[in-house]
mmCIF file of C-alpha atoms and ligand atoms in Angstrom:
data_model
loop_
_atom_site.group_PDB
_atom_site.id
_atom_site.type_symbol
_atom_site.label_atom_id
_atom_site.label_comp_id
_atom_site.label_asym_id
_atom_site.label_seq_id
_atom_site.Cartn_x
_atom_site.Cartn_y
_atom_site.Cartn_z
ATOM 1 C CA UNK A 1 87.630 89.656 170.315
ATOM 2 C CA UNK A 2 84.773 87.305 171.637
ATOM 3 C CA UNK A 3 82.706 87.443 175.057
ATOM 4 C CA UNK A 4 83.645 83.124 174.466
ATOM 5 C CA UNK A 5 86.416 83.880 176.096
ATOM 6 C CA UNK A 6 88.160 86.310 179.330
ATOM 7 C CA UNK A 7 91.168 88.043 178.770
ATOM 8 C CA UNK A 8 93.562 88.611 181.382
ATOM 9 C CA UNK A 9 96.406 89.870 179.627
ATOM 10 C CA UNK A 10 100.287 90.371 180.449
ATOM 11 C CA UNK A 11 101.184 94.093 181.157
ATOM 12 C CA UNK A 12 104.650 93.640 179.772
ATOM 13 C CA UNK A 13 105.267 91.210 177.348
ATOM 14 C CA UNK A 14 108.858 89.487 177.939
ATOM 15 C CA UNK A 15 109.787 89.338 174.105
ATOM 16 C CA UNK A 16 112.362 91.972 174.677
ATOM 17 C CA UNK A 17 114.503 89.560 176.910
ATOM 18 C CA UNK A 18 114.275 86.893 173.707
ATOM 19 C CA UNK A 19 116.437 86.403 170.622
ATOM 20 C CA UNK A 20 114.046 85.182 168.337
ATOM 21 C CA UNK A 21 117.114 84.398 165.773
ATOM 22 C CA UNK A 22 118.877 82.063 167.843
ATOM 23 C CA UNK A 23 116.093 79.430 169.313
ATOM 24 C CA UNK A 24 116.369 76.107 171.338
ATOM 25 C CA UNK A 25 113.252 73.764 170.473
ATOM 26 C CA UNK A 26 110.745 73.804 173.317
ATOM 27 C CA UNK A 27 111.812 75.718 175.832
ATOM 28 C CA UNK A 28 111.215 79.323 175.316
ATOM 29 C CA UNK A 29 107.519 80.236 175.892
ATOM 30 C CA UNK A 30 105.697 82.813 174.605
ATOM 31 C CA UNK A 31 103.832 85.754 177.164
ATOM 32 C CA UNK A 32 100.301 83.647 177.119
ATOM 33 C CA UNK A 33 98.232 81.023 177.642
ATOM 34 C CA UNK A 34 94.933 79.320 177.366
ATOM 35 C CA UNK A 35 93.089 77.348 179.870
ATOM 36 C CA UNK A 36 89.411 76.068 180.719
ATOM 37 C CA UNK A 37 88.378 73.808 183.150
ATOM 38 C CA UNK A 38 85.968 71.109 182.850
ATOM 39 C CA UNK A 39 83.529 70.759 186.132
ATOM 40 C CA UNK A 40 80.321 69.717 187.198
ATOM 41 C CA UNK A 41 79.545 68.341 183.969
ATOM 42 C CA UNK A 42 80.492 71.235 181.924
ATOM 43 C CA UNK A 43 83.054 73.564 180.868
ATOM 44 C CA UNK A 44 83.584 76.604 182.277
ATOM 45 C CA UNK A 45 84.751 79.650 180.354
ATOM 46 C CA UNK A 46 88.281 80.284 179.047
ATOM 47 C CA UNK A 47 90.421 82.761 180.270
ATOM 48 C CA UNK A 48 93.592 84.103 178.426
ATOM 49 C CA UNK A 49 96.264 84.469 180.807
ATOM 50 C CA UNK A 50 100.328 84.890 181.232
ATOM 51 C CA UNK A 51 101.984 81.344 180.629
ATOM 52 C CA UNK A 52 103.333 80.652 184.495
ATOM 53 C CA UNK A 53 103.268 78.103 186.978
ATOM 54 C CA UNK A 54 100.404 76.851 188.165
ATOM 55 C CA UNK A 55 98.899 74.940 191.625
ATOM 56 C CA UNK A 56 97.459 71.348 191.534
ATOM 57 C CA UNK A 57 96.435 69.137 193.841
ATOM 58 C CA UNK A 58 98.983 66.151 194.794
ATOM 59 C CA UNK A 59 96.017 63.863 194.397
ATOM 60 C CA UNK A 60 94.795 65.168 190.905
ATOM 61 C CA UNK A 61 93.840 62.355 188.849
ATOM 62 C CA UNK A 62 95.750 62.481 185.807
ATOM 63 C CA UNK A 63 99.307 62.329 188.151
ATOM 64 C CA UNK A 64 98.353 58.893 189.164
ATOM 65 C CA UNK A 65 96.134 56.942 186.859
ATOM 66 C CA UNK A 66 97.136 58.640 183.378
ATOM 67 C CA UNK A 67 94.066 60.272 182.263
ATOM 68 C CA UNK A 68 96.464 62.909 179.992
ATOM 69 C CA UNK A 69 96.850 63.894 176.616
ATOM 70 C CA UNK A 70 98.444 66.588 173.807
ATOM 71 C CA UNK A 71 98.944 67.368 170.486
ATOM 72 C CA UNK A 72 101.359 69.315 168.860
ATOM 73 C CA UNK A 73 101.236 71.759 165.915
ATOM 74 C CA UNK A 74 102.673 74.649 163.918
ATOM 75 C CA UNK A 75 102.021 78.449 163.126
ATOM 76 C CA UNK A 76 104.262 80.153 160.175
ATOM 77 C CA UNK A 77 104.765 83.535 159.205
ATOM 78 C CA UNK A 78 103.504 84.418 155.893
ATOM 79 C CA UNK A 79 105.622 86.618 153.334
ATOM 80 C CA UNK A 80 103.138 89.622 153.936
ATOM 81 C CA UNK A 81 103.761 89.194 157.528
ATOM 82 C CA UNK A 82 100.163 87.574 158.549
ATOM 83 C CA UNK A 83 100.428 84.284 160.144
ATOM 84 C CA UNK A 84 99.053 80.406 159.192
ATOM 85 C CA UNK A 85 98.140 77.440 160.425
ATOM 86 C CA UNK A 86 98.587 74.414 158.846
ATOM 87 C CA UNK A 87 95.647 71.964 158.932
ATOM 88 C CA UNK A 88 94.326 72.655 162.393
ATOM 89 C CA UNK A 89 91.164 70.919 162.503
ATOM 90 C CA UNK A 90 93.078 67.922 161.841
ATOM 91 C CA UNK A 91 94.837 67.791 165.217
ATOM 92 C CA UNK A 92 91.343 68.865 167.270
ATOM 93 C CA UNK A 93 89.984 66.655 165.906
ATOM 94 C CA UNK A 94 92.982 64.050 166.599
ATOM 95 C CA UNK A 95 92.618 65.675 170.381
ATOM 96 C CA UNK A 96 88.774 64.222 170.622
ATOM 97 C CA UNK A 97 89.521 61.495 169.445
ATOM 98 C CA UNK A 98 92.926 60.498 172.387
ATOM 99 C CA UNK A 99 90.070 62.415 174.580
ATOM 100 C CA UNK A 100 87.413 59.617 173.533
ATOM 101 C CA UNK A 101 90.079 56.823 173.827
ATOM 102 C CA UNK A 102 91.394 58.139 177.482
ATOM 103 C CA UNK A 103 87.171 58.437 178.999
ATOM 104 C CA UNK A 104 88.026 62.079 179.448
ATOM 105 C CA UNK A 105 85.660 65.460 178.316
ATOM 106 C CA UNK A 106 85.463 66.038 174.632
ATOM 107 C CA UNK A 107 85.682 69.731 173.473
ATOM 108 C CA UNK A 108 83.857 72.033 170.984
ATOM 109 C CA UNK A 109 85.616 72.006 167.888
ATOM 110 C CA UNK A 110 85.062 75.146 166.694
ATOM 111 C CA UNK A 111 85.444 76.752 170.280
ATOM 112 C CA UNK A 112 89.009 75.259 170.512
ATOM 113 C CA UNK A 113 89.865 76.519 166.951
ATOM 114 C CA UNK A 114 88.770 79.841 168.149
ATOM 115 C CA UNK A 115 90.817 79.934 171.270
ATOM 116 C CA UNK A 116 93.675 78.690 169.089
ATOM 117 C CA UNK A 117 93.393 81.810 166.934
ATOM 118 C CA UNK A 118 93.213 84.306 169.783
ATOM 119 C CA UNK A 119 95.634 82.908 171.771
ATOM 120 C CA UNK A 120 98.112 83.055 168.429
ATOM 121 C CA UNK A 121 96.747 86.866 167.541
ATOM 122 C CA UNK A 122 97.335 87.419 171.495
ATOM 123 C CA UNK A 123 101.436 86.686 170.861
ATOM 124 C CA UNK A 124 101.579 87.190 167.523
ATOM 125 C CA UNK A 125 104.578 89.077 167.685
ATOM 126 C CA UNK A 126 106.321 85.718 169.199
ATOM 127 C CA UNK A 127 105.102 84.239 165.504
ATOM 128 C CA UNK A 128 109.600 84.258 164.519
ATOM 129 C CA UNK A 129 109.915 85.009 160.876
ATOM 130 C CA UNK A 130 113.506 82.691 160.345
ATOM 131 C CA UNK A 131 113.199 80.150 156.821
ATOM 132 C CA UNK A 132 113.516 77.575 159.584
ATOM 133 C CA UNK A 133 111.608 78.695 162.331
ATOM 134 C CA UNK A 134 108.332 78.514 163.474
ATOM 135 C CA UNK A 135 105.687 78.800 166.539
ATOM 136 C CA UNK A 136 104.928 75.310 167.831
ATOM 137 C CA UNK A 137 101.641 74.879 169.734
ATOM 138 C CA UNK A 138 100.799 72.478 172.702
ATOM 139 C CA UNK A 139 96.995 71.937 173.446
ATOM 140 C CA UNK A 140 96.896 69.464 176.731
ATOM 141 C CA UNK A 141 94.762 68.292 178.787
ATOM 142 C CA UNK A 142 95.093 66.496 181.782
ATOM 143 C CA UNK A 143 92.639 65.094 184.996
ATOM 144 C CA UNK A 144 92.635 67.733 187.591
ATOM 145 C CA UNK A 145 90.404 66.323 190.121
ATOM 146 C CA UNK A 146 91.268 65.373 193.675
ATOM 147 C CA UNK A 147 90.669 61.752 193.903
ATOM 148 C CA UNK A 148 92.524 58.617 195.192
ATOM 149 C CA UNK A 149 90.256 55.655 193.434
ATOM 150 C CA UNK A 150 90.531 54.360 189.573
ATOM 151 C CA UNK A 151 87.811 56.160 186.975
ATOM 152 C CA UNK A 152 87.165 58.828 185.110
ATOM 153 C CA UNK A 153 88.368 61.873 186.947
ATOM 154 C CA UNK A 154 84.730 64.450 186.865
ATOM 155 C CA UNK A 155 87.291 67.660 186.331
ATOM 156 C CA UNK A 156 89.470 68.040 183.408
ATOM 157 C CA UNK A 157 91.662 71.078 182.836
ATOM 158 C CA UNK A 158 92.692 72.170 179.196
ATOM 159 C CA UNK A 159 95.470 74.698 178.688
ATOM 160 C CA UNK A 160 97.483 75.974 175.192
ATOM 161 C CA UNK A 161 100.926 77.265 175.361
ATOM 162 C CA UNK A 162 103.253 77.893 172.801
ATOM 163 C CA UNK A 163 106.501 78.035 172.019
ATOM 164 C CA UNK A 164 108.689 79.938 169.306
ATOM 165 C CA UNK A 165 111.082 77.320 167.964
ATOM 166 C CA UNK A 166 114.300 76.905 165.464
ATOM 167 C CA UNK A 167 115.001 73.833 163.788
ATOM 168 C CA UNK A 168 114.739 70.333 165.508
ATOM 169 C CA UNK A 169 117.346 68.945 164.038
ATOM 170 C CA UNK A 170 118.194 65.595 165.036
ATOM 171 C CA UNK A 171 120.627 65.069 162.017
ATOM 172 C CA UNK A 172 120.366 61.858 160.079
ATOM 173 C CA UNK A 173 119.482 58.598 162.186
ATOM 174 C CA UNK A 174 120.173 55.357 162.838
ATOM 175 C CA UNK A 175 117.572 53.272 163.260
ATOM 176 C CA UNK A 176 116.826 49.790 164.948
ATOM 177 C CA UNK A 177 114.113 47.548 164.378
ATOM 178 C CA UNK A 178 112.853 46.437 167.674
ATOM 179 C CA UNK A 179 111.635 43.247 168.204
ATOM 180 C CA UNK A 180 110.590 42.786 171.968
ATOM 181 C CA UNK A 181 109.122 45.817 173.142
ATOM 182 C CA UNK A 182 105.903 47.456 171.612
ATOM 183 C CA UNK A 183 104.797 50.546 171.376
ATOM 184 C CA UNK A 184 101.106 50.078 170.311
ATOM 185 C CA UNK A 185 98.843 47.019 170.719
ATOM 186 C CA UNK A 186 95.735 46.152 168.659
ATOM 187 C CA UNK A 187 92.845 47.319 170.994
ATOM 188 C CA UNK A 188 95.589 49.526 172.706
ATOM 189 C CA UNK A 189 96.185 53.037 173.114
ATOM 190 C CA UNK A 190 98.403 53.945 170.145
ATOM 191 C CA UNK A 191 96.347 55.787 167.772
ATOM 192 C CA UNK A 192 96.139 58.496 171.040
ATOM 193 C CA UNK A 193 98.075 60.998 171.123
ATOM 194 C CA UNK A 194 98.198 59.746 175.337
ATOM 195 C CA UNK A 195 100.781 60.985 177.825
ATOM 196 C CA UNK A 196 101.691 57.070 178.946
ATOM 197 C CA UNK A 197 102.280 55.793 175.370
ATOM 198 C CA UNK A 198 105.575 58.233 175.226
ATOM 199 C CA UNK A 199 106.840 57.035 178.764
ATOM 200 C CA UNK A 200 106.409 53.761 177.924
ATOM 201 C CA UNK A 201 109.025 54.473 174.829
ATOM 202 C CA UNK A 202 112.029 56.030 176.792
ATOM 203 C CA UNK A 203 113.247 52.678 178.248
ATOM 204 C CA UNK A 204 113.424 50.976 174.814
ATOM 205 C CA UNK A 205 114.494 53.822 173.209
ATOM 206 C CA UNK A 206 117.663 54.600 175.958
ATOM 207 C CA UNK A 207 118.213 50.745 175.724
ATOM 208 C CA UNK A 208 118.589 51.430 171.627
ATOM 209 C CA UNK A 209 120.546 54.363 172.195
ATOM 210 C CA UNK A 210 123.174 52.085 174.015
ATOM 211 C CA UNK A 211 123.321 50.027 171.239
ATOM 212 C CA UNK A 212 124.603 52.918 168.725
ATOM 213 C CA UNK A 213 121.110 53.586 167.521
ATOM 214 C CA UNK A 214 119.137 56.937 167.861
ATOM 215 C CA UNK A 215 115.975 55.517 167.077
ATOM 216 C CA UNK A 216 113.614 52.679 167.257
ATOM 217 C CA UNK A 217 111.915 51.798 164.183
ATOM 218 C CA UNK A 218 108.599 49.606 166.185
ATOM 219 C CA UNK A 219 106.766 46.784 164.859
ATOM 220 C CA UNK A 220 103.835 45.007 165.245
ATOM 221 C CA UNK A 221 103.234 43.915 168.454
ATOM 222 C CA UNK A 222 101.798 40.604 167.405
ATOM 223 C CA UNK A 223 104.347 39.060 165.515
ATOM 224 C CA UNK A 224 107.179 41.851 165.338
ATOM 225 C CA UNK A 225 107.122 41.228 161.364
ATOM 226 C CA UNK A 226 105.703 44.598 159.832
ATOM 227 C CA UNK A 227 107.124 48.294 160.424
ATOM 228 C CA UNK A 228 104.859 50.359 162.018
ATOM 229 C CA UNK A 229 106.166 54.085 163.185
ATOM 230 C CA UNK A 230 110.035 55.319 163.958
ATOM 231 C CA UNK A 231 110.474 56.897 167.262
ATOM 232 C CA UNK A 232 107.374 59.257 167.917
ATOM 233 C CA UNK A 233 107.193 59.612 164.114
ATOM 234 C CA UNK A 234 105.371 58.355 161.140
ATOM 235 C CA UNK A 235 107.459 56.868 158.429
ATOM 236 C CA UNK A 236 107.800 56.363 154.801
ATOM 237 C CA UNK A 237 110.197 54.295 152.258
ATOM 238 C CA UNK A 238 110.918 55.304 149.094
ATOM 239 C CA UNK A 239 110.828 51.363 147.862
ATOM 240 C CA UNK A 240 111.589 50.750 143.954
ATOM 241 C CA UNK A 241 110.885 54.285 143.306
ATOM 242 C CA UNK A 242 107.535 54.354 145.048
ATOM 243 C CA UNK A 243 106.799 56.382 148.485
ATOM 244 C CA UNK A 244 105.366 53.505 150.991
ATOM 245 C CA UNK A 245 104.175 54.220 154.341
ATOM 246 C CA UNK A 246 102.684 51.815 156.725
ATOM 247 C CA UNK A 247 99.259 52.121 156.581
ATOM 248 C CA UNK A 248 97.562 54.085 159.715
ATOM 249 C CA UNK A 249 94.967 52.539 162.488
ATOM 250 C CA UNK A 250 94.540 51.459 166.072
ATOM 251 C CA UNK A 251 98.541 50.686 166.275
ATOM 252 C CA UNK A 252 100.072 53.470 163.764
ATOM 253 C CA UNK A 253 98.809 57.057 164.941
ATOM 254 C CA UNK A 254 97.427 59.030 161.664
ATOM 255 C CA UNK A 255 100.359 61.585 161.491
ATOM 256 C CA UNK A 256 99.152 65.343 159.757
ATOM 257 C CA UNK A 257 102.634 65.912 158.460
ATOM 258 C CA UNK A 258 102.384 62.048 157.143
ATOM 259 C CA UNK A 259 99.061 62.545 155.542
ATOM 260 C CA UNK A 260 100.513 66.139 153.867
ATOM 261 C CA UNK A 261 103.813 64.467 152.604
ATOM 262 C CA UNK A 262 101.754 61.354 151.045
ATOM 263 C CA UNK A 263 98.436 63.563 149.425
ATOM 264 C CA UNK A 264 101.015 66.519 148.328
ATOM 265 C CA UNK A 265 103.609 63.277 146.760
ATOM 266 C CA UNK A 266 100.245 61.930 145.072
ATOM 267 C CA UNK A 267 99.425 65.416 143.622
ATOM 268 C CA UNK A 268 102.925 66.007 142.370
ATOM 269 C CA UNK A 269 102.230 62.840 139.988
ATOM 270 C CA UNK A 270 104.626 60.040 143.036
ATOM 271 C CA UNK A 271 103.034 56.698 143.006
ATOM 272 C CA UNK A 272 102.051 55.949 146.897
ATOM 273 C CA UNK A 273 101.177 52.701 148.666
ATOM 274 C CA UNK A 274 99.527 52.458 151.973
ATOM 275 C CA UNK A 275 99.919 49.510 153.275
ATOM 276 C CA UNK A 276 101.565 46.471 155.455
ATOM 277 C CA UNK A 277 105.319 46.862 155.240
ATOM 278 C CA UNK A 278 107.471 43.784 156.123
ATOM 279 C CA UNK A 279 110.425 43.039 157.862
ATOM 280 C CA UNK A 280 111.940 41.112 155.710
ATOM 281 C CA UNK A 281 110.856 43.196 152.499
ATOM 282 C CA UNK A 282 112.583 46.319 153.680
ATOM 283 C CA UNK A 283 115.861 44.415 154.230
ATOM 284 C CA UNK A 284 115.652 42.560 151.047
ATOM 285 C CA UNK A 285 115.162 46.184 149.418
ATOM 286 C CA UNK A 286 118.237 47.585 151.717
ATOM 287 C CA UNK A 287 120.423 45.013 150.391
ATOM 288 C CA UNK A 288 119.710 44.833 147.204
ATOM 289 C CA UNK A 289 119.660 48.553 146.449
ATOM 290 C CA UNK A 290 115.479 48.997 146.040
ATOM 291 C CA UNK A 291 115.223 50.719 149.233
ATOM 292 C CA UNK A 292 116.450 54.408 148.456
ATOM 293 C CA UNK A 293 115.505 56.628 151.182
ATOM 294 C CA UNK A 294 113.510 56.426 154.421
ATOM 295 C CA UNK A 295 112.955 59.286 156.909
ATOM 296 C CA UNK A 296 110.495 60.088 160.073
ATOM 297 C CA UNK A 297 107.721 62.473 159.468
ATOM 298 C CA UNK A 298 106.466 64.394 162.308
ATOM 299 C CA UNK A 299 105.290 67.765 163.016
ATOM 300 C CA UNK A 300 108.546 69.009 165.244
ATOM 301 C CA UNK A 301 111.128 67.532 162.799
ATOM 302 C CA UNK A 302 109.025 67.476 159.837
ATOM 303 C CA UNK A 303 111.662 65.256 158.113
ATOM 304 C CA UNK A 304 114.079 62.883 159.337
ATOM 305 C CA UNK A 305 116.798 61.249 157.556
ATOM 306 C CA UNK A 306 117.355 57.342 158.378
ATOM 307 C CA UNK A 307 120.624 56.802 156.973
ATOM 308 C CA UNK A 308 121.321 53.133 158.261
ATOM 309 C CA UNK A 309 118.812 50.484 159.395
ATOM 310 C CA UNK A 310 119.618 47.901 161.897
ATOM 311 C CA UNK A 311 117.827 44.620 161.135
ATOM 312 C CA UNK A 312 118.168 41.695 163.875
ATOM 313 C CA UNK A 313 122.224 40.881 163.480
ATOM 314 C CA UNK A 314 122.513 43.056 160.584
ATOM 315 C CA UNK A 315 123.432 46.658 160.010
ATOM 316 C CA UNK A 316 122.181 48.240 156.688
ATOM 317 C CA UNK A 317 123.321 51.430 155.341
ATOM 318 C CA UNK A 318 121.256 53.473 152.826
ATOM 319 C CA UNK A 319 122.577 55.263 150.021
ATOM 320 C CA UNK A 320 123.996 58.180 151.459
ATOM 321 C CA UNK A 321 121.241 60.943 152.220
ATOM 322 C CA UNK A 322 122.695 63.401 149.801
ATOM 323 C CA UNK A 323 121.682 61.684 147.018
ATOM 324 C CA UNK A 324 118.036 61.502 147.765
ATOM 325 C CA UNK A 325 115.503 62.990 145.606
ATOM 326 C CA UNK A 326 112.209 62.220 146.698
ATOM 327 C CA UNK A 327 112.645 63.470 150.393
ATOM 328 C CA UNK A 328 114.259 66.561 149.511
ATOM 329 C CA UNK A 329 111.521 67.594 146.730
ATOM 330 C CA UNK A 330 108.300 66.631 149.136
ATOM 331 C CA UNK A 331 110.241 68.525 152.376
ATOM 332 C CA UNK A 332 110.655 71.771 150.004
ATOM 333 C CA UNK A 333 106.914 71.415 148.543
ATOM 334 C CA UNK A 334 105.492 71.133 152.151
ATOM 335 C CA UNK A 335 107.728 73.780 153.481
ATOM 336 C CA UNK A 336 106.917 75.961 150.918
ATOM 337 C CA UNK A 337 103.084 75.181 151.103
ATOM 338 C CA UNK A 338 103.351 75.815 155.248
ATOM 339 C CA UNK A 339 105.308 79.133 154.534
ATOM 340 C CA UNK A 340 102.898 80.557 152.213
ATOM 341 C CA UNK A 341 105.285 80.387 149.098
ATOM 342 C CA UNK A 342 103.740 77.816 147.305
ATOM 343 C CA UNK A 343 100.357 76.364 145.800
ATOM 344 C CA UNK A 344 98.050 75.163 148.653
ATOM 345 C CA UNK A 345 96.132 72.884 146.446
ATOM 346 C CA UNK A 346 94.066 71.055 149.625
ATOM 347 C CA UNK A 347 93.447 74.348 151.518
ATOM 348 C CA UNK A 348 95.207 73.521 154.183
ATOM 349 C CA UNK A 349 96.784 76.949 155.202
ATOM 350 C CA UNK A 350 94.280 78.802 157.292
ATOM 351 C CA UNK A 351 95.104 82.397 157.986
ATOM 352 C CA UNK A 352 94.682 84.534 160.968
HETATM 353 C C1 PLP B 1 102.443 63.022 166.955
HETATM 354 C C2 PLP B 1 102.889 61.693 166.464
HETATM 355 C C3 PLP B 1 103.179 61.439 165.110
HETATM 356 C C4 PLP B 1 103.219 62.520 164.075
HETATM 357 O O1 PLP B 1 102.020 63.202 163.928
HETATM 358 P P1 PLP B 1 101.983 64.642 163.267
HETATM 359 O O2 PLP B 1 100.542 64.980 163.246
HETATM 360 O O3 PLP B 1 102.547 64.525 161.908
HETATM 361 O O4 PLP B 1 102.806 65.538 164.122
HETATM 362 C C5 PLP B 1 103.494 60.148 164.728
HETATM 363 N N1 PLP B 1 103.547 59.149 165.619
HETATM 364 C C6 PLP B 1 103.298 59.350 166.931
HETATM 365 C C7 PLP B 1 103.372 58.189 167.858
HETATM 366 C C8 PLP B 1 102.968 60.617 167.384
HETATM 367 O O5 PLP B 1 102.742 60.825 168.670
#
């Protein structure tokens, strides 16, 4: 253990009261947590402590004005029973980065990767061992100070929780390309991984919904002619036997699990293209046949099926998902890699 950190550990750990077979996604917690607060210029030291409730000021700064922001991430079980993370500095990074964007405190990379490893050796045993099932991590931070008045809050607090989870299933979706409402605007907010740009989604999203949809597939917010992300995921299109994805920047956010699926697809021999995808190119390829599979990538989900697309005044189906091969393959290669039964050609997998 390091003096980084201060440990004020559980004295009974609630695991017993837990079936970690049968799991809901996201709402079982594991015994602790990790927080550090930012003031007077600095942070102060992090304390390990039982996940719980906690007391904030009604006039903390990141209620009213925003200033919040989170990633989300993964821990597997290995097959000799140690435990991995896949790709972690990718996501603190990502964090400084929505931290940058939002004007709020930046944080030591290597001291967060720490605390992320004894926070996960802390509740190890909360680390389920299902083929499906994993420990999902939430790093957050929010503006804690007690201000009424627009700026940059001076007092940040940062916290880690986690959560064993099951499969997210969301089945396979329907998806519809929406062409009013934005979620990301050049110069905007959407390469953050920032509270507001998820509320901002629900209303389209329920509006979708009411239309027979379960998803939005968002375009540019310019001219609503290219595909940018589906729902809160990345996405790629196997187009005339090639995997494209829309290329990532200020208006797609630069998914991990995207970034795996396309460099592991690359390795495997796939031909990739990053770049602008049209409108009007994926429907010509869902009518004529050259669009063969599309799906969501996302850490939660990790895959997700779009089995029907729903241009403006104009359902398309796709063929039907069991006859996908591209999908199936990368999901089974990245699984693998995650679960420690396969090659880990990057070095992604760090052990703890
Ligand atoms: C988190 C997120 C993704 C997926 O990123 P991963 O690192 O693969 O989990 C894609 N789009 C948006 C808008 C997101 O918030």
């Amino acid at each position: 253990m390091t003096t980084e950190f201060k440990f004020n550990t559980v004295e009974e750990s609630r695991i017993d009261k837990v079936n970690l077979k049968e799991l809901p996604f996201g709402s079982v917690f594991s015994d602790h947590q990790f927080q550090m607060e930012f003031k007077g210029g600095e942070w102060q030291q992090g304390v390990f402590g039982p996940y719980g409730d906690m007391t904030l000021s009604p006039a903390a700064m990141g209620l009213h004005y925003g200033q919040a922001i989170f990633e989300g991430m993964k821990a597997f079980r290995q097959p000799d029973g140690s435990v991995a993370l896949f790709r972690p500095m990718e996501n603190i990074r990502r964090f400084n980065k929505s931290a940058e964007r939002m004007s709020m405190a930046l944080l030591d990379e290597g001291l967060f990767l720490n605390a992320l490893i004894e926070l996960i050796k802390l509740d190890e045993q909360w680390v389920p061992d299902g083929s499906e099932s994993s420990l999902y991590i939430r790093p957050f931070m929010f503006a804690s100070e007690a201000h009424v008045g627009v700026r940059p809050s001076d007092e940040y607090r940062f916290i880690i929780f986690t959560c064993p989870v099951g499969p997210y299933y969301k089945g396979n979706v329907r998806v519809k390309v929406e062409t009013f409402f934005t979620r990301a605007a050049p110069g905007g907010t959407g390469y953050a991984k920032a509270a507001g740009n998820y509320a901002a989604s629900l209303q389209p999203t329920a509006m979708a919904r009411d239309e027979g949809y379960d998803q939005i597939l968002w375009t540019d917010a310019v001219e609503h002619k290219y595909i940018e992300e589906s729902g809160t995921m990345n996405v790629v299109f196997v187009l005339n036997g090639k995997l494209v994805s829309p290329s990532v920047g200020d208006t797609v956010l630069s998914g991990v699990t995207r970034d795996s699926v396309l460099r592991l697809a690359a390795y495997k021999g796939y031909e990739i293209e990053e770049r602008k995808v049209a409108v009007a190119e994926l429907k010509a390829g869902a009518e004529s046949g050259a669009l063969t599979e599309a799906f969501g990538v996302g850490t939660a989900a990790t895959m997700t099926p779009i089995e029907a697309i729903g241009f403006p005044g104009v359902d398309v189906a796709l063929p039907p998902v069991e006859s996908w091969k591209l999908m199936p393959d990368l999901a089974k290669t990245l699984d693998d890699l995650r679960r420690g039964k396969g090659e880990d050609p990057f070095g992604w997998r760090v052990v703890i």
